[in-house]
């Protein structure tokens, strides 16, 4: 797997300002990609990061880069926990929640609506997306916003700026270990 994809798609997560990032990656050889993921995890885990394949389909893999400690915190939010229960999750560990999410991705061709809870989206926006069937949102960026529009726009700009900076640093020779921040 090209580290550039990881940096371009996961910069805010690498920087420690976002819990998780979900992105497609070309996958001609599943075994080779899994080997690359294991190699990357050996480099990323000391920084509190984990990279997992969520689904393989049509020459692509859907990868999830996340920070388990931050995800545990995010999923403990009362509204997030309620949304997960409504989606069929039990009182499960963070790892089991991620495994269940991966199963839900594989079972249907669509994105499970609760995925936003795994990507630092505000629970009120995830709930709004589900309740309004993706309609009637205030604005859209990385997600559709139903709650605090100003806060969301600020986060969208912060994530964009982080990605620009990380891509520039990568192109100027910074290594993945230098870009992945320990939180």
CSV table of N, CA and C in Angstrom, one decimal:
chain,number,residue,atom,x,y,z
A,1,UNK,N,0.8,-1.2,0.0
A,1,UNK,CA,0.0,0.0,0.0
A,1,UNK,C,0.9,1.2,0.0
A,2,UNK,N,0.5,2.2,-0.7
A,2,UNK,CA,1.2,3.4,-0.8
A,2,UNK,C,1.0,4.3,0.4
A,3,UNK,N,2.1,4.6,1.1
A,3,UNK,CA,2.0,5.4,2.3
A,3,UNK,C,1.4,6.8,2.0
A,4,UNK,N,1.5,7.2,0.8
A,4,UNK,CA,1.0,8.5,0.4
A,4,UNK,C,-0.6,8.5,0.5
A,5,UNK,N,-1.2,7.4,0.2
A,5,UNK,CA,-2.7,7.3,0.4
A,5,UNK,C,-3.0,7.4,1.8
A,6,UNK,N,-2.3,6.8,2.7
A,6,UNK,CA,-2.5,6.8,4.1
A,6,UNK,C,-2.4,8.3,4.6
A,7,UNK,N,-1.4,9.0,4.2
A,7,UNK,CA,-1.2,10.3,4.6
A,7,UNK,C,-2.2,11.3,4.0
A,8,UNK,N,-2.5,11.1,2.7
A,8,UNK,CA,-3.5,12.0,2.1
A,8,UNK,C,-4.9,11.8,2.6
A,9,UNK,N,-5.2,10.6,2.9
A,9,UNK,CA,-6.6,10.3,3.4
A,9,UNK,C,-6.8,10.3,4.9
A,10,UNK,N,-5.6,10.1,5.7
A,10,UNK,CA,-5.7,10.0,7.1
A,10,UNK,C,-5.0,11.0,7.9
A,11,UNK,N,-4.6,12.1,7.3
A,11,UNK,CA,-3.8,13.1,8.0
A,11,UNK,C,-4.3,13.6,9.3
A,12,UNK,N,-5.6,13.9,9.4
A,12,UNK,CA,-6.1,14.4,10.7
A,12,UNK,C,-6.1,13.3,11.8
A,13,UNK,N,-6.2,12.1,11.4
A,13,UNK,CA,-6.1,11.0,12.3
A,13,UNK,C,-4.6,10.8,12.7
A,14,UNK,N,-3.7,10.8,11.8
A,14,UNK,CA,-2.3,10.7,12.1
A,14,UNK,C,-1.9,11.9,13.0
A,15,UNK,N,-2.5,13.0,12.8
A,15,UNK,CA,-2.1,14.2,13.6
A,15,UNK,C,-2.7,14.2,15.0
A,16,UNK,N,-3.7,13.3,15.2
A,16,UNK,CA,-4.3,13.2,16.5
A,16,UNK,C,-5.4,14.2,16.8
A,17,UNK,N,-6.0,14.7,15.7
A,17,UNK,CA,-7.1,15.7,15.8
A,17,UNK,C,-8.4,15.1,15.4
A,18,UNK,N,-8.4,13.8,14.9
A,18,UNK,CA,-9.6,13.1,14.5
A,18,UNK,C,-9.4,11.7,14.9
A,19,UNK,N,-10.5,11.0,15.4
A,19,UNK,CA,-10.4,9.7,15.9
A,19,UNK,C,-10.1,8.7,14.8
A,20,UNK,N,-10.8,8.8,13.7
A,20,UNK,CA,-10.7,7.8,12.6
A,20,UNK,C,-10.9,8.3,11.2
A,21,UNK,N,-10.4,7.6,10.3
A,21,UNK,CA,-10.5,8.0,8.9
A,21,UNK,C,-10.8,6.7,8.1
A,22,UNK,N,-11.7,6.7,7.2
A,22,UNK,CA,-12.1,5.6,6.3
A,22,UNK,C,-11.9,6.0,4.9
A,23,UNK,N,-11.2,5.1,4.2
A,23,UNK,CA,-10.8,5.5,2.8
A,23,UNK,C,-10.6,4.3,1.9
A,24,UNK,N,-10.8,4.4,0.6
A,24,UNK,CA,-10.5,3.3,-0.3
A,24,UNK,C,-9.0,3.3,-0.7
A,25,UNK,N,-8.6,2.1,-1.0
A,25,UNK,CA,-7.2,1.9,-1.4
A,25,UNK,C,-7.2,0.8,-2.5
A,26,UNK,N,-6.5,1.1,-3.6
A,26,UNK,CA,-6.4,0.1,-4.7
A,26,UNK,C,-5.9,-1.3,-4.1
A,27,UNK,N,-6.4,-2.4,-4.5
A,27,UNK,CA,-6.0,-3.7,-4.0
A,27,UNK,C,-6.0,-4.7,-5.2
A,28,UNK,N,-4.8,-4.8,-5.8
A,28,UNK,CA,-4.7,-5.8,-6.8
A,28,UNK,C,-4.4,-7.2,-6.2
A,29,UNK,N,-3.7,-7.2,-5.1
A,29,UNK,CA,-3.3,-8.4,-4.5
A,29,UNK,C,-3.6,-8.3,-3.0
A,30,UNK,N,-4.7,-9.0,-2.6
A,30,UNK,CA,-5.1,-9.0,-1.2
A,30,UNK,C,-4.1,-9.4,-0.2
A,31,UNK,N,-3.3,-10.4,-0.5
A,31,UNK,CA,-2.3,-10.9,0.4
A,31,UNK,C,-1.2,-9.9,0.6
A,32,UNK,N,-0.8,-9.2,-0.5
A,32,UNK,CA,0.3,-8.2,-0.4
A,32,UNK,C,-0.2,-7.0,0.4
A,33,UNK,N,-1.5,-6.6,0.2
A,33,UNK,CA,-2.0,-5.5,1.0
A,33,UNK,C,-2.1,-5.8,2.5
A,34,UNK,N,-2.5,-7.0,2.8
A,34,UNK,CA,-2.6,-7.4,4.2
A,34,UNK,C,-1.2,-7.4,4.8
A,35,UNK,N,-0.2,-7.8,4.1
A,35,UNK,CA,1.2,-7.8,4.5
A,35,UNK,C,1.7,-6.3,4.8
A,36,UNK,N,1.3,-5.5,3.8
A,36,UNK,CA,1.6,-4.0,4.0
A,36,UNK,C,1.0,-3.4,5.2
A,37,UNK,N,-0.3,-3.8,5.5
A,37,UNK,CA,-1.0,-3.3,6.6
A,37,UNK,C,-0.4,-3.8,7.9
A,38,UNK,N,0.1,-5.1,8.0
A,38,UNK,CA,0.8,-5.6,9.2
A,38,UNK,C,2.1,-4.8,9.4
A,39,UNK,N,2.8,-4.5,8.3
A,39,UNK,CA,4.0,-3.7,8.4
A,39,UNK,C,3.8,-2.3,8.9
A,40,UNK,N,2.7,-1.7,8.4
A,40,UNK,CA,2.4,-0.3,8.8
A,40,UNK,C,1.9,-0.3,10.2
A,41,UNK,N,1.2,-1.3,10.7
A,41,UNK,CA,0.7,-1.3,12.0
A,41,UNK,C,1.9,-1.5,13.0
A,42,UNK,N,2.9,-2.2,12.6
A,42,UNK,CA,4.1,-2.2,13.5
A,42,UNK,C,4.7,-0.9,13.7
A,43,UNK,N,4.6,0.0,12.7
A,43,UNK,CA,5.1,1.3,12.8
A,43,UNK,C,4.2,2.3,13.5
A,44,UNK,N,2.9,2.1,13.3
A,44,UNK,CA,1.8,3.0,13.8
A,44,UNK,C,1.4,2.7,15.2
A,45,UNK,N,1.4,1.4,15.6
A,45,UNK,CA,0.8,1.1,16.9
A,45,UNK,C,1.6,1.8,18.1
A,46,UNK,N,2.9,2.0,18.0
A,46,UNK,CA,3.5,2.8,19.1
A,46,UNK,C,3.0,4.2,19.3
A,47,UNK,N,2.4,4.7,18.2
A,47,UNK,CA,1.8,6.1,18.2
A,47,UNK,C,0.3,6.0,18.6
A,48,UNK,N,-0.2,4.8,18.9
A,48,UNK,CA,-1.6,4.7,19.3
A,48,UNK,C,-2.6,4.6,18.2
A,49,UNK,N,-2.1,4.2,17.0
A,49,UNK,CA,-2.9,4.1,15.8
A,49,UNK,C,-3.0,2.6,15.4
A,50,UNK,N,-4.1,2.3,14.7
A,50,UNK,CA,-4.4,1.0,14.1
A,50,UNK,C,-5.0,1.1,12.7
A,51,UNK,N,-4.5,0.3,11.8
A,51,UNK,CA,-5.0,0.3,10.4
A,51,UNK,C,-5.7,-1.0,10.2
A,52,UNK,N,-6.9,-1.0,9.7
A,52,UNK,CA,-7.6,-2.3,9.5
A,52,UNK,C,-8.3,-2.3,8.1
A,53,UNK,N,-8.3,-3.4,7.4
A,53,UNK,CA,-9.1,-3.5,6.2
A,53,UNK,C,-10.6,-3.8,6.7
A,54,UNK,N,-11.5,-3.1,6.2
A,54,UNK,CA,-12.9,-3.2,6.6
A,54,UNK,C,-13.7,-4.1,5.5
A,55,UNK,N,-13.3,-3.9,4.3
A,55,UNK,CA,-14.0,-4.6,3.2
A,55,UNK,C,-13.1,-4.6,2.0
A,56,UNK,N,-13.2,-5.8,1.2
A,56,UNK,CA,-12.5,-5.9,-0.1
A,56,UNK,C,-13.6,-6.0,-1.1
A,57,UNK,N,-13.5,-5.2,-2.2
A,57,UNK,CA,-14.5,-5.3,-3.2
A,57,UNK,C,-14.0,-4.7,-4.5
A,58,UNK,N,-14.1,-5.4,-5.6
A,58,UNK,CA,-13.8,-4.9,-6.9
A,58,UNK,C,-12.5,-4.2,-7.1
A,59,UNK,N,-11.4,-4.9,-6.7
A,59,UNK,CA,-10.1,-4.3,-6.8
A,59,UNK,C,-9.7,-3.2,-5.9
A,60,UNK,N,-10.6,-3.0,-4.8
A,60,UNK,CA,-10.3,-2.0,-3.8
A,60,UNK,C,-10.5,-2.6,-2.4
A,61,UNK,N,-9.8,-2.0,-1.5
A,61,UNK,CA,-10.1,-2.3,-0.1
A,61,UNK,C,-10.5,-1.0,0.6
A,62,UNK,N,-11.4,-1.2,1.5
A,62,UNK,CA,-11.8,0.0,2.3
A,62,UNK,C,-11.1,-0.1,3.6
A,63,UNK,N,-10.2,0.9,3.9
A,63,UNK,CA,-9.4,0.8,5.1
A,63,UNK,C,-9.8,1.8,6.2
A,64,UNK,N,-9.6,1.4,7.4
A,64,UNK,CA,-10.0,2.2,8.6
A,64,UNK,C,-8.8,2.5,9.4
A,65,UNK,N,-8.3,3.7,9.5
A,65,UNK,CA,-7.2,4.1,10.3
A,65,UNK,C,-7.9,4.8,11.5
A,66,UNK,N,-7.5,4.3,12.7
A,66,UNK,CA,-8.1,4.9,13.9
A,66,UNK,C,-7.3,4.8,15.1
A,67,UNK,N,-7.7,5.6,16.1
A,67,UNK,CA,-7.0,5.6,17.4
A,67,UNK,C,-7.9,4.9,18.5
A,68,UNK,N,-7.6,3.7,18.8
A,68,UNK,CA,-8.5,2.9,19.7
A,68,UNK,C,-8.9,3.6,21.0
A,69,UNK,N,-7.9,4.3,21.6
A,69,UNK,CA,-8.2,5.0,22.9
A,69,UNK,C,-9.2,6.1,22.7
A,70,UNK,N,-9.1,6.8,21.6
A,70,UNK,CA,-10.0,7.9,21.4
A,70,UNK,C,-11.4,7.4,21.0
A,71,UNK,N,-11.4,6.3,20.2
A,71,UNK,CA,-12.6,5.7,19.8
A,71,UNK,C,-13.4,5.2,21.0
A,72,UNK,N,-12.7,4.6,22.0
A,72,UNK,CA,-13.4,4.1,23.2
A,72,UNK,C,-14.1,5.3,23.9
A,73,UNK,N,-13.4,6.4,24.0
A,73,UNK,CA,-14.0,7.7,24.6
A,73,UNK,C,-15.2,8.1,23.8
A,74,UNK,N,-15.0,8.2,22.4
A,74,UNK,CA,-16.1,8.7,21.6
A,74,UNK,C,-17.4,7.8,21.7
A,75,UNK,N,-17.2,6.5,21.8
A,75,UNK,CA,-18.3,5.5,21.8
A,75,UNK,C,-19.0,5.5,23.2
A,76,UNK,N,-18.3,6.1,24.2
A,76,UNK,CA,-18.9,6.2,25.6
A,76,UNK,C,-19.9,7.3,25.7
A,77,UNK,N,-19.9,8.2,24.7
A,77,UNK,CA,-20.8,9.3,24.7
A,77,UNK,C,-22.3,8.8,24.8
A,78,UNK,N,-23.1,9.3,25.6
A,78,UNK,CA,-24.5,8.8,25.8
A,78,UNK,C,-25.3,8.7,24.5
A,79,UNK,N,-25.2,9.7,23.7
A,79,UNK,CA,-26.0,9.7,22.5
A,79,UNK,C,-25.4,8.7,21.5
A,80,UNK,N,-24.0,8.6,21.4
A,80,UNK,CA,-23.4,7.6,20.6
A,80,UNK,C,-23.7,6.2,21.0
A,81,UNK,N,-23.7,5.9,22.3
A,81,UNK,CA,-24.1,4.6,22.8
A,81,UNK,C,-25.5,4.2,22.5
A,82,UNK,N,-26.4,5.2,22.6
A,82,UNK,CA,-27.8,5.0,22.2
A,82,UNK,C,-27.9,4.7,20.7
A,83,UNK,N,-27.3,5.4,19.9
A,83,UNK,CA,-27.3,5.2,18.4
A,83,UNK,C,-26.8,3.8,18.1
A,84,UNK,N,-25.7,3.4,18.8
A,84,UNK,CA,-25.1,2.1,18.5
A,84,UNK,C,-26.1,1.0,19.0
A,85,UNK,N,-26.7,1.1,20.1
A,85,UNK,CA,-27.7,0.1,20.6
A,85,UNK,C,-28.9,0.0,19.5
A,86,UNK,N,-29.3,1.2,19.0
A,86,UNK,CA,-30.4,1.2,18.0
A,86,UNK,C,-30.0,0.5,16.7
A,87,UNK,N,-28.7,0.5,16.4
A,87,UNK,CA,-28.1,-0.2,15.2
A,87,UNK,C,-27.8,-1.6,15.5
A,88,UNK,N,-28.1,-2.1,16.7
A,88,UNK,CA,-27.9,-3.5,17.0
A,88,UNK,C,-26.6,-3.9,17.7
A,89,UNK,N,-25.8,-2.9,18.1
A,89,UNK,CA,-24.6,-3.1,18.9
A,89,UNK,C,-25.0,-3.3,20.3
A,90,UNK,N,-24.3,-4.2,21.0
A,90,UNK,CA,-24.5,-4.4,22.5
A,90,UNK,C,-23.6,-3.6,23.3
A,91,UNK,N,-23.5,-3.9,24.5
A,91,UNK,CA,-22.5,-3.2,25.4
A,91,UNK,C,-21.2,-3.9,25.2
A,92,UNK,N,-20.5,-3.6,24.1
A,92,UNK,CA,-19.3,-4.3,23.6
A,92,UNK,C,-18.1,-3.4,23.8
A,93,UNK,N,-17.0,-4.1,23.8
A,93,UNK,CA,-15.7,-3.4,23.8
A,93,UNK,C,-15.5,-2.6,22.5
A,94,UNK,N,-14.6,-1.7,22.5
A,94,UNK,CA,-14.3,-0.9,21.3
A,94,UNK,C,-13.9,-1.9,20.1
A,95,UNK,N,-13.0,-2.8,20.4
A,95,UNK,CA,-12.6,-3.7,19.3
A,95,UNK,C,-13.8,-4.5,18.7
A,96,UNK,N,-14.7,-5.0,19.6
A,96,UNK,CA,-15.9,-5.7,19.1
A,96,UNK,C,-16.8,-4.8,18.3
A,97,UNK,N,-16.9,-3.5,18.7
A,97,UNK,CA,-17.7,-2.6,17.9
A,97,UNK,C,-17.1,-2.4,16.5
A,98,UNK,N,-15.8,-2.3,16.4
A,98,UNK,CA,-15.1,-2.1,15.1
A,98,UNK,C,-15.4,-3.4,14.3
A,99,UNK,N,-15.3,-4.6,14.9
A,99,UNK,CA,-15.5,-5.8,14.2
A,99,UNK,C,-16.9,-5.9,13.7
A,100,UNK,N,-17.9,-5.5,14.6
A,100,UNK,CA,-19.3,-5.5,14.1
A,100,UNK,C,-19.5,-4.5,13.0
A,101,UNK,N,-18.9,-3.3,13.0
A,101,UNK,CA,-19.0,-2.4,11.9
A,101,UNK,C,-18.5,-3.0,10.6
A,102,UNK,N,-17.3,-3.7,10.7
A,102,UNK,CA,-16.8,-4.3,9.5
A,102,UNK,C,-17.8,-5.4,9.0
A,103,UNK,N,-18.4,-6.1,9.9
A,103,UNK,CA,-19.4,-7.1,9.4
A,103,UNK,C,-20.6,-6.4,8.7
A,104,UNK,N,-21.0,-5.3,9.3
A,104,UNK,CA,-22.1,-4.5,8.7
A,104,UNK,C,-21.8,-4.0,7.3
A,105,UNK,N,-20.5,-3.6,7.1
A,105,UNK,CA,-20.1,-3.2,5.8
A,105,UNK,C,-20.1,-4.3,4.8
A,106,UNK,N,-19.7,-5.5,5.3
A,106,UNK,CA,-19.6,-6.7,4.4
A,106,UNK,C,-21.0,-7.2,4.1
A,107,UNK,N,-21.9,-7.1,5.0
A,107,UNK,CA,-23.3,-7.6,4.8
A,107,UNK,C,-24.1,-6.9,3.8
A,108,UNK,N,-23.9,-5.6,3.7
A,108,UNK,CA,-24.6,-4.8,2.8
A,108,UNK,C,-23.7,-3.9,2.0
A,109,UNK,N,-24.1,-3.6,0.8
A,109,UNK,CA,-23.2,-2.8,-0.1
A,109,UNK,C,-23.1,-1.3,0.3
A,110,UNK,N,-24.0,-0.9,1.3
A,110,UNK,CA,-24.0,0.5,1.7
A,110,UNK,C,-23.2,0.7,2.9
A,111,UNK,N,-23.0,2.0,3.2
A,111,UNK,CA,-22.3,2.4,4.5
A,111,UNK,C,-23.3,2.3,5.6
A,112,UNK,N,-23.0,1.6,6.7
A,112,UNK,CA,-23.9,1.6,7.8
A,112,UNK,C,-24.0,3.1,8.4
A,113,UNK,N,-25.1,3.6,8.7
A,113,UNK,CA,-25.3,5.0,9.1
A,113,UNK,C,-24.5,5.3,10.3
A,114,UNK,N,-24.3,4.4,11.2
A,114,UNK,CA,-23.5,4.7,12.4
A,114,UNK,C,-22.0,4.9,12.2
A,115,UNK,N,-21.6,4.7,11.0
A,115,UNK,CA,-20.1,4.8,10.7
A,115,UNK,C,-19.6,6.1,11.2
A,116,UNK,N,-20.4,7.2,11.1
A,116,UNK,CA,-19.9,8.5,11.5
A,116,UNK,C,-19.4,8.5,13.0
A,117,UNK,N,-20.0,7.7,13.8
A,117,UNK,CA,-19.5,7.6,15.2
A,117,UNK,C,-18.1,7.1,15.3
A,118,UNK,N,-17.6,6.4,14.3
A,118,UNK,CA,-16.3,5.8,14.3
A,118,UNK,C,-15.3,6.8,13.6
A,119,UNK,N,-15.8,7.9,13.1
A,119,UNK,CA,-15.0,8.9,12.4
A,119,UNK,C,-15.0,10.3,13.0
A,120,UNK,N,-15.3,10.4,14.2
A,120,UNK,CA,-15.3,11.7,15.0
A,120,UNK,C,-16.5,12.6,14.5
A,121,UNK,N,-17.5,12.1,13.9
A,121,UNK,CA,-18.6,13.0,13.5
A,121,UNK,C,-19.4,13.2,14.8
A,122,UNK,N,-19.9,14.3,15.1
A,122,UNK,CA,-20.8,14.6,16.3
A,122,UNK,C,-22.0,13.6,16.3
A,123,UNK,N,-22.2,13.0,17.4
A,123,UNK,CA,-23.4,12.1,17.5
A,123,UNK,C,-24.7,12.8,17.0
A,124,UNK,N,-24.9,14.1,17.3
A,124,UNK,CA,-26.1,14.7,16.9
A,124,UNK,C,-26.2,14.8,15.4
A,125,UNK,N,-25.1,14.9,14.7
A,125,UNK,CA,-25.1,14.9,13.2
A,125,UNK,C,-25.4,13.5,12.7
A,126,UNK,N,-24.9,12.4,13.3
A,126,UNK,CA,-25.2,11.0,12.9
A,126,UNK,C,-26.6,10.8,13.1
A,127,UNK,N,-27.2,11.2,14.3
A,127,UNK,CA,-28.6,11.0,14.6
A,127,UNK,C,-29.4,11.8,13.5
A,128,UNK,N,-29.1,13.0,13.2
A,128,UNK,CA,-29.8,13.8,12.3
A,128,UNK,C,-29.8,13.2,10.9
A,129,UNK,N,-28.7,12.6,10.5
A,129,UNK,CA,-28.5,11.9,9.2
A,129,UNK,C,-29.5,10.7,9.2
A,130,UNK,N,-29.6,10.0,10.2
A,130,UNK,CA,-30.4,8.8,10.3
A,130,UNK,C,-31.9,9.2,10.3
A,131,UNK,N,-32.2,10.2,11.2
A,131,UNK,CA,-33.6,10.6,11.4
A,131,UNK,C,-34.2,11.3,10.1
A,132,UNK,N,-33.3,12.0,9.4
A,132,UNK,CA,-33.8,12.8,8.3
A,132,UNK,C,-33.5,12.1,6.9
A,133,UNK,N,-33.0,10.9,7.0
A,133,UNK,CA,-32.6,10.1,5.8
A,133,UNK,C,-31.7,10.9,4.9
A,134,UNK,N,-30.7,11.6,5.4
A,134,UNK,CA,-29.7,12.4,4.7
A,134,UNK,C,-30.2,13.6,4.0
A,135,UNK,N,-31.4,14.1,4.4
A,135,UNK,CA,-32.0,15.3,3.9
A,135,UNK,C,-32.1,16.3,4.9
A,136,UNK,N,-32.3,17.6,4.5
A,136,UNK,CA,-32.6,18.7,5.5
A,136,UNK,C,-31.4,19.1,6.3
A,137,UNK,N,-30.2,18.8,5.9
A,137,UNK,CA,-29.0,19.2,6.6
A,137,UNK,C,-28.7,20.7,6.5
A,138,UNK,N,-27.9,21.2,7.4
A,138,UNK,CA,-27.6,22.7,7.4
A,138,UNK,C,-26.4,22.9,6.4
A,139,UNK,N,-25.5,22.1,6.4
A,139,UNK,CA,-24.3,22.2,5.5
A,139,UNK,C,-23.7,20.8,5.4
A,140,UNK,N,-22.8,20.7,4.4
A,140,UNK,CA,-22.1,19.4,4.2
A,140,UNK,C,-20.7,19.7,3.9
A,141,UNK,N,-19.8,18.8,4.5
A,141,UNK,CA,-18.4,18.8,4.2
A,141,UNK,C,-17.9,17.4,4.3
A,142,UNK,N,-17.2,17.0,5.3
A,142,UNK,CA,-16.9,15.6,5.5
A,142,UNK,C,-18.1,14.8,5.9
A,143,UNK,N,-19.1,15.4,6.5
A,143,UNK,CA,-20.3,14.8,6.8
A,143,UNK,C,-21.4,15.8,6.7
A,144,UNK,N,-22.7,15.4,6.8
A,144,UNK,CA,-23.8,16.3,6.7
A,144,UNK,C,-24.1,16.8,8.1
A,145,UNK,N,-24.3,18.1,8.2
A,145,UNK,CA,-24.4,18.7,9.6
A,145,UNK,C,-25.8,19.0,9.9
A,146,UNK,N,-26.3,18.5,11.0
A,146,UNK,CA,-27.6,18.8,11.5
A,146,UNK,C,-27.6,19.6,12.8
A,147,UNK,N,-26.4,19.7,13.5
A,147,UNK,CA,-26.3,20.3,14.7
A,147,UNK,C,-25.5,21.7,14.6
A,148,UNK,N,-24.4,21.8,15.2
A,148,UNK,CA,-23.6,23.0,15.3
A,148,UNK,C,-22.8,23.2,14.0
A,149,UNK,N,-23.4,24.1,13.1
A,149,UNK,CA,-22.9,24.3,11.8
A,149,UNK,C,-21.5,25.0,11.9
A,150,UNK,N,-21.4,26.0,12.8
A,150,UNK,CA,-20.2,26.8,12.9
A,150,UNK,C,-19.0,25.9,13.3
A,151,UNK,N,-19.3,25.1,14.3
A,151,UNK,CA,-18.3,24.1,14.8
A,151,UNK,C,-17.8,23.2,13.7
A,152,UNK,N,-18.8,22.7,13.0
A,152,UNK,CA,-18.5,21.7,11.9
A,152,UNK,C,-17.7,22.4,10.8
A,153,UNK,N,-18.0,23.6,10.4
A,153,UNK,CA,-17.2,24.3,9.4
A,153,UNK,C,-15.8,24.6,9.8
A,154,UNK,N,-15.7,24.9,11.1
A,154,UNK,CA,-14.3,25.1,11.7
A,154,UNK,C,-13.5,23.8,11.6
A,155,UNK,N,-14.2,22.6,12.0
A,155,UNK,CA,-13.5,21.3,11.9
A,155,UNK,C,-13.1,21.0,10.5
A,156,UNK,N,-14.1,21.2,9.5
A,156,UNK,CA,-13.8,20.9,8.1
A,156,UNK,C,-12.5,21.7,7.7
A,157,UNK,N,-12.4,22.9,8.0
A,157,UNK,CA,-11.3,23.8,7.6
A,157,UNK,C,-10.0,23.2,8.3
A,158,UNK,N,-10.1,22.9,9.6
A,158,UNK,CA,-9.0,22.3,10.3
A,158,UNK,C,-8.5,21.0,9.7
A,159,UNK,N,-9.4,20.2,9.3
A,159,UNK,CA,-9.0,18.9,8.7
A,159,UNK,C,-8.3,19.1,7.3
A,160,UNK,N,-8.9,20.1,6.5
A,160,UNK,CA,-8.3,20.4,5.2
A,160,UNK,C,-6.9,20.9,5.4
A,161,UNK,N,-6.7,21.9,6.3
A,161,UNK,CA,-5.4,22.5,6.5
A,161,UNK,C,-4.4,21.4,7.0
A,162,UNK,N,-4.8,20.6,7.9
A,162,UNK,CA,-4.0,19.5,8.3
A,162,UNK,C,-3.5,18.6,7.2
A,163,UNK,N,-4.5,18.3,6.3
A,163,UNK,CA,-4.1,17.4,5.1
A,163,UNK,C,-3.1,18.1,4.2
A,164,UNK,N,-3.4,19.4,4.0
A,164,UNK,CA,-2.4,20.2,3.1
A,164,UNK,C,-1.0,20.2,3.7
A,165,UNK,N,-0.9,20.4,5.0
A,165,UNK,CA,0.4,20.5,5.7
A,165,UNK,C,1.0,19.1,5.7
A,166,UNK,N,0.3,18.0,6.0
A,166,UNK,CA,0.9,16.7,6.0
A,166,UNK,C,1.3,16.3,4.6
A,167,UNK,N,0.5,16.6,3.6
A,167,UNK,CA,1.0,16.2,2.2
A,167,UNK,C,2.2,17.0,1.8
A,168,UNK,N,2.3,18.3,2.2
A,168,UNK,CA,3.5,19.0,1.9
A,168,UNK,C,4.7,18.5,2.7
A,169,UNK,N,4.5,18.1,3.9
A,169,UNK,CA,5.6,17.5,4.7
A,169,UNK,C,6.1,16.2,4.1
A,170,UNK,N,5.1,15.4,3.7
A,170,UNK,CA,5.4,14.1,3.1
A,170,UNK,C,6.2,14.3,1.8
A,171,UNK,N,5.8,15.2,1.0
A,171,UNK,CA,6.5,15.5,-0.3
A,171,UNK,C,7.9,16.1,-0.1
A,172,UNK,N,8.1,16.7,1.1
A,172,UNK,CA,9.4,17.3,1.4
A,172,UNK,C,10.3,16.3,2.1
A,173,UNK,N,9.8,15.0,2.3
A,173,UNK,CA,10.7,14.0,2.8
A,173,UNK,C,10.4,13.5,4.3
A,174,UNK,N,9.4,14.1,4.9
A,174,UNK,CA,9.1,13.6,6.2
A,174,UNK,C,8.6,12.1,6.2
A,175,UNK,N,9.0,11.3,7.2
A,175,UNK,CA,8.6,9.9,7.2
A,175,UNK,C,7.3,9.8,8.0
A,176,UNK,N,6.6,8.7,7.7
A,176,UNK,CA,5.3,8.4,8.4
A,176,UNK,C,5.5,8.4,9.9
A,177,UNK,N,6.5,7.9,10.4
A,177,UNK,CA,6.7,7.9,11.9
A,177,UNK,C,6.8,9.3,12.4
A,178,UNK,N,7.4,10.2,11.6
A,178,UNK,CA,7.4,11.6,12.0
A,178,UNK,C,6.1,12.3,12.0
A,179,UNK,N,5.2,11.9,11.1
A,179,UNK,CA,3.9,12.5,10.9
A,179,UNK,C,2.9,12.0,11.9
A,180,UNK,N,3.0,10.7,12.3
A,180,UNK,CA,2.1,10.1,13.2
A,180,UNK,C,2.4,10.6,14.6
A,181,UNK,N,1.5,11.3,15.2
A,181,UNK,CA,1.6,11.9,16.5
A,181,UNK,C,1.1,10.9,17.6
A,182,UNK,N,1.9,10.7,18.6
A,182,UNK,CA,1.5,9.9,19.8
A,182,UNK,C,0.6,10.8,20.6
A,183,UNK,N,-0.6,10.3,20.9
A,183,UNK,CA,-1.6,11.1,21.7
A,183,UNK,C,-1.7,10.5,23.1
